Amino acid sequence: MPVEKAAVIGAGAMGSGIAMVLSQAGIKVVLKDVEQSFVDRGLANIKRMYDSRVKKEVMTQAEADKHFALVSGTTTYDEFKDVDLVIEAALELINVKVEIFQELDKICKPQAILASNTSALSISEIGSATKRPDKVVGMHFFNPAQFMKLVEVIPGVKTSNETVAAAQQLCKKMGKTAVRVEECPGFLVNRVLFPYLNEALWALQEGYKPEVIDEAVVAFGLPMGPLTLLDMTGIDVCAHVNEFLYGEYGPRFETAPVLKALMQAGHLGQKTGAGIYLHVKGQVPNKDEPKQLNPALAGILESVGKGHSLKNGAATKFDALRVVLPMFNEAVYAIGENVVHHSDVDVAMECGTGLKRGLLSLAKEKGLAACLNDLSAYQEKHGERFRPAWLLRKLVRANIHDFSDFSNFSKTTEATPQTVH
Ligand SMILES: NC(=O)c1ccc[n+]([C@@H]2O[C@H](COP(=O)([O-])OP(=O)(O)OC[C@H]3O[C@@H](n4cnc5c(N)ncnc54)[C@H](O)[C@@H]3O)[C@@H](O)[C@H]2O)c1
């Protein structure tokens, strides 16, 4: 069923971006929030996004006006009766989402698809709050939704293939890349990204200087260093996500104590003016300007029992593979669990995080046996965070050198490729 009219619930950061991309694709959108002032703020945000496109000459004023006119704001469900699809982007609390989906189930027509932009909650649980779990699906956009290419499309246990296909088609219409990811904690991108961020913090605790870690990673080919990314994303957000993943997956995700210590000290990154580095509060840092360390960092590292060499500058060389290999390893765990098809991994990481060097391509270049050796050596030194995925051992034992060879040998057990551009 083609989507001609959609609704978005929650006019915050994500909801307004999603409403913008829907309207840009020529779809009528109703944007709902709980208070008129929140709706107005969301609409003003969308207007700003269109103004910026006009300013950058991506579209004309007339085009921008035409698309913006497709969006209307509301605080009620009155206009939801004839929508083809709803994307919920309200608070990340299961009871809030369950209540919203129960309401949507009563109001929306039976064929309507109900999607959630949840970052971590269970799509199966949200679906089971409705009488149409086959029509409930995760559509996980990345921030800022109007720019980031990736949408993870996540079926719950009872979601039908037709619903997944409809969500993928809608993504295509919005100019997004959709990757099907089976439901698991962190879905794919966050699950793979967090071992990288967390490992950089463990290295920081050992005395590696932040700028040494970040520079080594950028020199390796990533768009920005992990510690810079932590500050940008928000230390508190990262601490909550990593603790959640630690709770779900266990020792591989053991949170570096410095993350919680920074959060407790109120150094939340860019948004508070200081995290690992100093920032001009809320302002996007200039990539070319040298970074200044947060002067409180040394004391915070001392408080978690480390950080001496931050002062004496002992550890000046950092091997980027120490933070890259845990990402690759987690991707292999996900492939082994049939969460994602191997051919979707590099696309998803590139579109979701800007990672230009694909993890699986990189592993192919280096050789799977060499990756396993390095992971095992790191495991010996640093413990469970580096435990190699069982699938990696299996491939190396089978003398398989890259994942496309694996496709030739795997018979019925592997997920099928699902990227829709
Ligand atoms: N911010 C991100 O980076 C990001 C990325 C991907 C997914 N998400 C997910 O998207 C969702 C929204 O995140 P956000 O960052 O936009 O949050 P936000 O706080 O900016 O916006 C949430 C909005 O939802 C509104 N709301 C709350 N309950 C509502 C209800 N019952 N009906 C209608 N509106 C309601 C709030 O008033 C608020 O305006 C969350 O589930 C979050 O986990 C966030």
Short mmCIF file of N, CA and C in Angstrom, two decimals, residues 219-385:
data_model
loop_
_atom_site.label_atom_id
_atom_site.label_comp_id
_atom_site.label_asym_id
_atom_site.label_seq_id
_atom_site.Cartn_x
_atom_site.Cartn_y
_atom_site.Cartn_z
N ALA A 219 43.65 9.07 11.71
CA ALA A 219 44.70 8.69 10.75
C ALA A 219 44.38 7.33 10.14
N PHE A 220 43.70 6.49 10.89
CA PHE A 220 43.33 5.16 10.41
C PHE A 220 42.23 5.24 9.34
N GLY A 221 41.45 6.35 9.37
CA GLY A 221 40.45 6.54 8.31
C GLY A 221 39.02 6.72 8.78
N LEU A 222 38.83 6.92 10.08
CA LEU A 222 37.47 7.18 10.55
C LEU A 222 37.22 8.69 10.55
N PRO A 223 35.95 9.10 10.39
CA PRO A 223 35.71 10.54 10.24
C PRO A 223 36.05 11.35 11.49
N MET A 224 35.91 10.78 12.67
CA MET A 224 36.32 11.50 13.89
C MET A 224 36.71 10.49 14.96
N GLY A 225 37.47 10.98 15.93
CA GLY A 225 37.93 10.08 16.99
C GLY A 225 36.78 9.70 17.93
N PRO A 226 36.92 8.57 18.63
CA PRO A 226 35.84 8.10 19.50
C PRO A 226 35.55 9.04 20.67
N LEU A 227 36.60 9.71 21.18
CA LEU A 227 36.37 10.56 22.35
C LEU A 227 35.67 11.85 21.93
N THR A 228 35.98 12.32 20.73
CA THR A 228 35.26 13.48 20.19
C THR A 228 33.79 13.11 19.98
N LEU A 229 33.57 11.91 19.45
CA LEU A 229 32.20 11.46 19.19
C LEU A 229 31.41 11.30 20.50
N LEU A 230 32.08 10.81 21.53
CA LEU A 230 31.41 10.68 22.84
C LEU A 230 30.94 12.04 23.34
N ASP A 231 31.80 13.04 23.22
CA ASP A 231 31.42 14.40 23.66
C ASP A 231 30.26 14.94 22.84
N MET A 232 30.28 14.65 21.54
CA MET A 232 29.21 15.15 20.66
C MET A 232 27.88 14.48 20.97
N THR A 233 27.91 13.18 21.18
CA THR A 233 26.68 12.42 21.41
C THR A 233 26.09 12.73 22.79
N GLY A 234 26.97 13.01 23.74
CA GLY A 234 26.52 13.25 25.11
C GLY A 234 26.99 12.12 26.01
N ILE A 235 27.78 12.49 27.04
CA ILE A 235 28.34 11.48 27.95
C ILE A 235 27.22 10.72 28.66
N ASP A 236 26.15 11.42 29.04
CA ASP A 236 25.04 10.78 29.75
C ASP A 236 24.32 9.77 28.85
N VAL A 237 24.04 10.18 27.60
CA VAL A 237 23.36 9.28 26.65
C VAL A 237 24.22 8.03 26.47
N CYS A 238 25.53 8.24 26.28
CA CYS A 238 26.43 7.09 26.03
C CYS A 238 26.51 6.19 27.26
N ALA A 239 26.53 6.81 28.45
CA ALA A 239 26.61 6.00 29.68
C ALA A 239 25.35 5.12 29.79
N HIS A 240 24.18 5.69 29.50
CA HIS A 240 22.93 4.91 29.62
C HIS A 240 22.90 3.79 28.57
N VAL A 241 23.28 4.12 27.33
CA VAL A 241 23.22 3.10 26.28
C VAL A 241 24.21 1.98 26.60
N ASN A 242 25.44 2.34 27.00
CA ASN A 242 26.43 1.29 27.24
C ASN A 242 26.04 0.40 28.42
N GLU A 243 25.48 1.02 29.47
CA GLU A 243 25.03 0.21 30.62
C GLU A 243 23.92 -0.75 30.20
N PHE A 244 23.03 -0.26 29.33
CA PHE A 244 21.94 -1.11 28.82
C PHE A 244 22.54 -2.30 28.07
N LEU A 245 23.49 -2.02 27.17
CA LEU A 245 24.09 -3.09 26.37
C LEU A 245 24.87 -4.06 27.26
N TYR A 246 25.54 -3.52 28.28
CA TYR A 246 26.29 -4.35 29.24
C TYR A 246 25.32 -5.31 29.93
N GLY A 247 24.17 -4.75 30.34
CA GLY A 247 23.15 -5.58 31.01
C GLY A 247 22.65 -6.69 30.08
N GLU A 248 22.55 -6.40 28.80
CA GLU A 248 21.98 -7.37 27.85
C GLU A 248 23.01 -8.40 27.37
N TYR A 249 24.24 -7.92 27.07
CA TYR A 249 25.23 -8.82 26.44
C TYR A 249 26.32 -9.30 27.41
N GLY A 250 26.44 -8.64 28.58
CA GLY A 250 27.43 -9.08 29.55
C GLY A 250 28.81 -8.53 29.30
N PRO A 251 29.86 -9.25 29.77
CA PRO A 251 31.22 -8.72 29.91
C PRO A 251 31.83 -8.03 28.68
N ARG A 252 31.41 -8.39 27.47
CA ARG A 252 31.98 -7.71 26.29
C ARG A 252 31.76 -6.21 26.36
N PHE A 253 30.71 -5.80 27.07
CA PHE A 253 30.33 -4.38 27.09
C PHE A 253 30.61 -3.72 28.44
N GLU A 254 31.45 -4.34 29.28
CA GLU A 254 31.68 -3.75 30.61
C GLU A 254 32.04 -2.26 30.49
N THR A 255 31.24 -1.42 31.14
CA THR A 255 31.40 0.03 30.97
C THR A 255 32.66 0.54 31.66
N ALA A 256 33.45 1.36 30.96
CA ALA A 256 34.64 1.97 31.56
C ALA A 256 34.17 2.90 32.68
N PRO A 257 34.69 2.74 33.92
CA PRO A 257 34.21 3.56 35.04
C PRO A 257 34.29 5.07 34.79
N VAL A 258 35.27 5.51 33.98
CA VAL A 258 35.40 6.94 33.76
C VAL A 258 34.16 7.54 33.09
N LEU A 259 33.41 6.73 32.37
CA LEU A 259 32.21 7.24 31.70
C LEU A 259 31.17 7.67 32.74
N LYS A 260 30.96 6.77 33.71
CA LYS A 260 29.98 7.11 34.77
C LYS A 260 30.50 8.26 35.61
N ALA A 261 31.82 8.27 35.86
CA ALA A 261 32.40 9.34 36.70
C ALA A 261 32.22 10.70 36.02
N LEU A 262 32.43 10.76 34.71
CA LEU A 262 32.23 12.03 33.98
C LEU A 262 30.76 12.46 34.08
N MET A 263 29.87 11.48 33.94
CA MET A 263 28.43 11.80 33.97
C MET A 263 28.05 12.33 35.36
N GLN A 264 28.54 11.63 36.41
CA GLN A 264 28.19 12.06 37.76
C GLN A 264 28.74 13.44 38.08
N ALA A 265 29.88 13.78 37.45
CA ALA A 265 30.47 15.11 37.70
C ALA A 265 29.79 16.18 36.84
N GLY A 266 28.83 15.78 36.01
CA GLY A 266 28.08 16.75 35.19
C GLY A 266 28.83 17.20 33.94
N HIS A 267 29.91 16.49 33.59
CA HIS A 267 30.64 16.84 32.36
C HIS A 267 30.05 16.00 31.23
N LEU A 268 29.02 16.53 30.59
CA LEU A 268 28.23 15.71 29.65
C LEU A 268 28.63 15.90 28.19
N GLY A 269 29.73 16.64 27.96
CA GLY A 269 30.18 16.83 26.58
C GLY A 269 29.79 18.20 26.05
N GLN A 270 29.63 18.24 24.72
CA GLN A 270 29.35 19.51 24.03
C GLN A 270 28.20 20.30 24.66
N LYS A 271 27.15 19.57 25.06
CA LYS A 271 25.95 20.29 25.52
C LYS A 271 26.17 21.03 26.84
N THR A 272 27.15 20.60 27.67
CA THR A 272 27.40 21.33 28.93
C THR A 272 28.70 22.15 28.85
N GLY A 273 29.38 22.11 27.72
CA GLY A 273 30.61 22.89 27.57
C GLY A 273 31.88 22.12 27.94
N ALA A 274 31.73 20.94 28.55
CA ALA A 274 32.92 20.14 28.88
C ALA A 274 32.57 18.68 29.02
N GLY A 275 33.43 17.84 28.44
CA GLY A 275 33.30 16.39 28.60
C GLY A 275 34.73 15.90 28.73
N ILE A 276 35.21 15.25 27.69
CA ILE A 276 36.63 14.90 27.67
C ILE A 276 37.40 16.14 27.24
N TYR A 277 36.84 16.85 26.32
CA TYR A 277 37.43 18.12 25.87
C TYR A 277 36.59 19.29 26.38
N LEU A 278 37.13 20.50 26.20
CA LEU A 278 36.36 21.71 26.47
C LEU A 278 35.65 22.12 25.18
N HIS A 279 34.46 22.69 25.32
CA HIS A 279 33.69 23.12 24.15
C HIS A 279 33.07 24.48 24.42
N VAL A 280 32.72 25.15 23.34
CA VAL A 280 31.85 26.31 23.52
C VAL A 280 30.46 25.69 23.58
N LYS A 281 29.78 25.90 24.73
CA LYS A 281 28.53 25.21 25.03
C LYS A 281 27.58 25.14 23.82
N GLY A 282 27.22 23.91 23.45
CA GLY A 282 26.22 23.71 22.38
C GLY A 282 26.73 23.98 20.97
N GLN A 283 27.98 24.41 20.84
CA GLN A 283 28.46 24.78 19.49
C GLN A 283 29.23 23.62 18.86
N VAL A 284 29.00 23.38 17.57
CA VAL A 284 29.73 22.30 16.89
C VAL A 284 31.19 22.73 16.75
N PRO A 285 32.15 21.91 17.23
CA PRO A 285 33.55 22.33 17.20
C PRO A 285 34.11 22.41 15.78
N ASN A 286 35.04 23.30 15.58
CA ASN A 286 35.73 23.40 14.31
C ASN A 286 36.79 22.30 14.26
N LYS A 287 36.69 21.45 13.21
CA LYS A 287 37.56 20.28 13.11
C LYS A 287 39.04 20.66 13.10
N ASP A 288 39.34 21.83 12.52
CA ASP A 288 40.74 22.19 12.32
C ASP A 288 41.38 22.87 13.54
N GLU A 289 40.54 23.27 14.49
CA GLU A 289 41.12 23.92 15.67
C GLU A 289 41.61 22.89 16.67
N PRO A 290 42.79 23.14 17.30
CA PRO A 290 43.27 22.15 18.27
C PRO A 290 42.30 22.04 19.45
N LYS A 291 42.17 20.82 19.96
CA LYS A 291 41.22 20.62 21.05
C LYS A 291 41.88 20.91 22.38
N GLN A 292 41.07 21.43 23.30
CA GLN A 292 41.59 21.66 24.65
C GLN A 292 41.00 20.63 25.58
N LEU A 293 41.84 20.02 26.39
CA LEU A 293 41.33 19.02 27.32
C LEU A 293 40.52 19.67 28.44
N ASN A 294 39.51 18.97 28.90
CA ASN A 294 38.78 19.42 30.09
C ASN A 294 39.74 19.36 31.28
N PRO A 295 40.03 20.49 31.93
CA PRO A 295 41.00 20.47 33.04
C PRO A 295 40.57 19.54 34.18
N ALA A 296 39.25 19.25 34.26
CA ALA A 296 38.78 18.38 35.35
C ALA A 296 39.04 16.89 35.06
N LEU A 297 39.44 16.58 33.80
CA LEU A 297 39.56 15.17 33.41
C LEU A 297 40.60 14.40 34.24
N ALA A 298 41.76 15.04 34.48
CA ALA A 298 42.82 14.34 35.22
C ALA A 298 42.31 13.93 36.60
N GLY A 299 41.61 14.85 37.27
CA GLY A 299 41.06 14.56 38.60
C GLY A 299 40.02 13.44 38.54
N ILE A 300 39.20 13.46 37.50
CA ILE A 300 38.16 12.42 37.37
C ILE A 300 38.81 11.06 37.12
N LEU A 301 39.88 11.06 36.31
CA LEU A 301 40.59 9.80 36.07
C LEU A 301 41.25 9.31 37.37
N GLU A 302 41.81 10.26 38.15
CA GLU A 302 42.39 9.88 39.46
C GLU A 302 41.32 9.22 40.32
N SER A 303 40.11 9.80 40.27
CA SER A 303 39.04 9.30 41.15
C SER A 303 38.64 7.87 40.79
N VAL A 304 38.86 7.46 39.54
CA VAL A 304 38.58 6.05 39.21
C VAL A 304 39.87 5.23 39.28
N GLY A 305 40.89 5.82 39.87
CA GLY A 305 42.11 5.07 40.18
C GLY A 305 43.14 5.07 39.09
N LYS A 306 42.95 5.89 38.04
CA LYS A 306 43.90 5.87 36.92
C LYS A 306 44.28 7.30 36.54
N GLY A 307 44.91 7.40 35.40
CA GLY A 307 45.11 8.73 34.84
C GLY A 307 46.45 9.36 35.13
N HIS A 308 47.32 8.65 35.87
CA HIS A 308 48.61 9.23 36.21
C HIS A 308 49.38 9.67 34.97
N SER A 309 49.31 8.82 33.91
CA SER A 309 50.16 9.14 32.76
C SER A 309 49.57 10.25 31.88
N LEU A 310 48.31 10.66 32.17
CA LEU A 310 47.79 11.86 31.50
C LEU A 310 48.71 13.02 31.85
N LYS A 311 49.21 12.95 33.09
CA LYS A 311 50.07 14.04 33.53
C LYS A 311 51.51 13.86 33.03
N ASN A 312 52.02 12.63 33.13
CA ASN A 312 53.42 12.49 32.74
C ASN A 312 53.61 12.15 31.25
N GLY A 313 52.48 11.99 30.55
CA GLY A 313 52.56 11.81 29.10
C GLY A 313 53.24 10.54 28.66
N ALA A 314 53.09 9.46 29.45
CA ALA A 314 53.80 8.21 29.14
C ALA A 314 53.35 7.56 27.82
N ALA A 315 52.00 7.41 27.64
CA ALA A 315 51.52 6.65 26.49
C ALA A 315 51.23 7.58 25.32
N THR A 316 52.13 7.63 24.38
CA THR A 316 51.99 8.61 23.30
C THR A 316 51.65 7.97 21.95
N LYS A 317 51.70 6.63 21.88
CA LYS A 317 51.35 5.96 20.62
C LYS A 317 50.16 5.06 20.87
N PHE A 318 49.21 5.11 19.95
CA PHE A 318 48.01 4.31 20.15
C PHE A 318 47.70 3.53 18.88
N ASP A 319 47.37 2.24 19.04
CA ASP A 319 47.03 1.41 17.89
C ASP A 319 45.51 1.46 17.67
N ALA A 320 45.10 2.09 16.55
CA ALA A 320 43.66 2.27 16.29
C ALA A 320 42.91 0.94 16.26
N LEU A 321 43.62 -0.13 15.91
CA LEU A 321 42.94 -1.43 15.84
C LEU A 321 42.36 -1.85 17.19
N ARG A 322 42.93 -1.33 18.26
CA ARG A 322 42.40 -1.69 19.58
C ARG A 322 40.92 -1.27 19.71
N VAL A 323 40.53 -0.18 19.06
CA VAL A 323 39.13 0.24 19.14
C VAL A 323 38.32 -0.20 17.92
N VAL A 324 39.01 -0.47 16.82
CA VAL A 324 38.29 -0.87 15.60
C VAL A 324 37.93 -2.37 15.65
N LEU A 325 38.85 -3.18 16.15
CA LEU A 325 38.58 -4.63 16.17
C LEU A 325 37.34 -5.01 17.01
N PRO A 326 37.10 -4.37 18.16
CA PRO A 326 35.87 -4.72 18.89
C PRO A 326 34.60 -4.42 18.08
N MET A 327 34.66 -3.39 17.21
CA MET A 327 33.50 -3.11 16.35
C MET A 327 33.29 -4.26 15.36
N PHE A 328 34.38 -4.63 14.72
CA PHE A 328 34.33 -5.73 13.74
C PHE A 328 33.82 -7.00 14.43
N ASN A 329 34.37 -7.28 15.61
CA ASN A 329 34.01 -8.50 16.34
C ASN A 329 32.51 -8.53 16.67
N GLU A 330 31.98 -7.36 17.08
CA GLU A 330 30.56 -7.31 17.43
C GLU A 330 29.70 -7.51 16.17
N ALA A 331 30.17 -6.98 15.04
CA ALA A 331 29.45 -7.18 13.78
C ALA A 331 29.41 -8.67 13.45
N VAL A 332 30.51 -9.37 13.72
CA VAL A 332 30.54 -10.82 13.43
C VAL A 332 29.59 -11.56 14.37
N TYR A 333 29.55 -11.15 15.64
CA TYR A 333 28.55 -11.76 16.55
C TYR A 333 27.16 -11.59 15.96
N ALA A 334 26.85 -10.37 15.46
CA ALA A 334 25.51 -10.08 14.93
C ALA A 334 25.22 -10.94 13.68
N ILE A 335 26.23 -11.10 12.83
CA ILE A 335 26.05 -11.95 11.63
C ILE A 335 25.79 -13.39 12.07
N GLY A 336 26.57 -13.83 13.05
CA GLY A 336 26.43 -15.21 13.55
C GLY A 336 25.06 -15.47 14.16
N GLU A 337 24.45 -14.41 14.70
CA GLU A 337 23.11 -14.56 15.30
C GLU A 337 22.00 -14.31 14.29
N ASN A 338 22.36 -14.14 13.03
CA ASN A 338 21.38 -13.83 11.96
C ASN A 338 20.62 -12.54 12.19
N VAL A 339 21.25 -11.60 12.88
CA VAL A 339 20.63 -10.30 13.09
C VAL A 339 20.67 -9.49 11.80
N VAL A 340 21.70 -9.73 11.00
CA VAL A 340 21.90 -8.95 9.78
C VAL A 340 22.67 -9.82 8.78
N HIS A 341 22.45 -9.54 7.50
CA HIS A 341 23.25 -10.24 6.49
C HIS A 341 24.60 -9.54 6.38
N HIS A 342 25.67 -10.32 6.17
CA HIS A 342 27.00 -9.72 6.15
C HIS A 342 27.12 -8.60 5.13
N SER A 343 26.42 -8.72 3.98
CA SER A 343 26.59 -7.71 2.94
C SER A 343 25.92 -6.38 3.32
N ASP A 344 25.12 -6.37 4.38
CA ASP A 344 24.48 -5.12 4.82
C ASP A 344 25.30 -4.37 5.87
N VAL A 345 26.31 -5.03 6.45
CA VAL A 345 27.00 -4.44 7.61
C VAL A 345 27.75 -3.16 7.23
N ASP A 346 28.56 -3.22 6.19
CA ASP A 346 29.38 -2.04 5.85
C ASP A 346 28.50 -0.87 5.40
N VAL A 347 27.44 -1.19 4.65
CA VAL A 347 26.51 -0.14 4.20
C VAL A 347 25.86 0.52 5.42
N ALA A 348 25.39 -0.30 6.35
CA ALA A 348 24.70 0.25 7.53
C ALA A 348 25.64 1.14 8.33
N MET A 349 26.88 0.69 8.54
CA MET A 349 27.81 1.48 9.35
C MET A 349 28.20 2.76 8.63
N GLU A 350 28.32 2.69 7.32
CA GLU A 350 28.66 3.92 6.59
C GLU A 350 27.50 4.92 6.64
N CYS A 351 26.30 4.44 6.36
CA CYS A 351 25.14 5.37 6.32
C CYS A 351 24.73 5.80 7.73
N GLY A 352 24.98 4.99 8.74
CA GLY A 352 24.55 5.33 10.11
C GLY A 352 25.57 6.11 10.89
N THR A 353 26.87 5.97 10.53
CA THR A 353 27.90 6.63 11.35
C THR A 353 28.93 7.40 10.52
N GLY A 354 28.90 7.26 9.21
CA GLY A 354 29.89 7.95 8.38
C GLY A 354 31.21 7.18 8.30
N LEU A 355 31.21 5.94 8.82
CA LEU A 355 32.41 5.11 8.77
C LEU A 355 32.74 4.78 7.31
N LYS A 356 33.82 5.38 6.82
CA LYS A 356 34.11 5.23 5.38
C LYS A 356 34.78 3.90 5.07
N ARG A 357 35.58 3.40 6.05
CA ARG A 357 36.24 2.11 5.80
C ARG A 357 35.36 1.01 6.36
N GLY A 358 34.79 0.22 5.48
CA GLY A 358 33.89 -0.84 5.92
C GLY A 358 34.60 -1.84 6.82
N LEU A 359 33.94 -2.25 7.88
CA LEU A 359 34.58 -3.16 8.84
C LEU A 359 34.90 -4.50 8.20
N LEU A 360 33.98 -5.01 7.39
CA LEU A 360 34.23 -6.32 6.79
C LEU A 360 35.24 -6.22 5.65
N SER A 361 35.22 -5.10 4.93
CA SER A 361 36.24 -4.93 3.88
C SER A 361 37.62 -4.84 4.51
N LEU A 362 37.66 -4.12 5.62
CA LEU A 362 38.93 -3.97 6.34
C LEU A 362 39.46 -5.32 6.82
N ALA A 363 38.54 -6.13 7.34
CA ALA A 363 38.93 -7.44 7.85
C ALA A 363 39.40 -8.34 6.71
N LYS A 364 38.78 -8.14 5.54
CA LYS A 364 39.20 -8.93 4.38
C LYS A 364 40.62 -8.55 3.99
N GLU A 365 40.87 -7.22 4.01
CA GLU A 365 42.22 -6.72 3.67
C GLU A 365 43.27 -7.29 4.63
N LYS A 366 42.92 -7.27 5.90
CA LYS A 366 43.87 -7.70 6.93
C LYS A 366 43.95 -9.22 7.00
N GLY A 367 42.84 -9.87 6.65
CA GLY A 367 42.77 -11.33 6.75
C GLY A 367 42.05 -11.71 8.04
N LEU A 368 41.09 -12.63 7.90
CA LEU A 368 40.30 -13.00 9.08
C LEU A 368 41.17 -13.67 10.14
N ALA A 369 42.16 -14.45 9.70
CA ALA A 369 43.02 -15.13 10.68
C ALA A 369 43.82 -14.10 11.48
N ALA A 370 44.29 -13.04 10.81
CA ALA A 370 45.05 -12.00 11.52
C ALA A 370 44.14 -11.26 12.50
N CYS A 371 42.89 -11.03 12.11
CA CYS A 371 41.94 -10.37 13.03
C CYS A 371 41.74 -11.23 14.27
N LEU A 372 41.56 -12.54 14.03
CA LEU A 372 41.36 -13.45 15.16
C LEU A 372 42.58 -13.45 16.08
N ASN A 373 43.77 -13.48 15.48
CA ASN A 373 45.00 -13.47 16.28
C ASN A 373 45.08 -12.24 17.14
N ASP A 374 44.78 -11.06 16.52
CA ASP A 374 44.88 -9.81 17.26
C ASP A 374 43.85 -9.75 18.39
N LEU A 375 42.62 -10.20 18.05
CA LEU A 375 41.58 -10.19 19.09
C LEU A 375 42.00 -11.09 20.26
N SER A 376 42.55 -12.25 19.93
CA SER A 376 42.95 -13.19 20.98
C SER A 376 44.06 -12.58 21.83
N ALA A 377 45.00 -11.88 21.17
CA ALA A 377 46.10 -11.25 21.93
C ALA A 377 45.54 -10.17 22.85
N TYR A 378 44.60 -9.36 22.31
CA TYR A 378 43.98 -8.32 23.16
C TYR A 378 43.17 -8.96 24.30
N GLN A 379 42.54 -10.09 23.99
CA GLN A 379 41.75 -10.76 25.04
C GLN A 379 42.66 -11.20 26.18
N GLU A 380 43.82 -11.72 25.81
CA GLU A 380 44.76 -12.17 26.83
C GLU A 380 45.18 -11.00 27.73
N LYS A 381 45.35 -9.83 27.10
CA LYS A 381 45.83 -8.67 27.84
C LYS A 381 44.70 -7.95 28.60
N HIS A 382 43.54 -7.80 27.92
CA HIS A 382 42.50 -6.93 28.50
C HIS A 382 41.23 -7.67 28.88
N GLY A 383 41.13 -8.96 28.56
CA GLY A 383 39.99 -9.74 29.04
C GLY A 383 38.83 -9.84 28.07
N GLU A 384 37.64 -10.05 28.67
CA GLU A 384 36.44 -10.49 27.94
C GLU A 384 35.94 -9.52 26.87
N ARG A 385 36.31 -8.25 26.96
CA ARG A 385 35.82 -7.29 25.97
C ARG A 385 36.27 -7.69 24.56
#
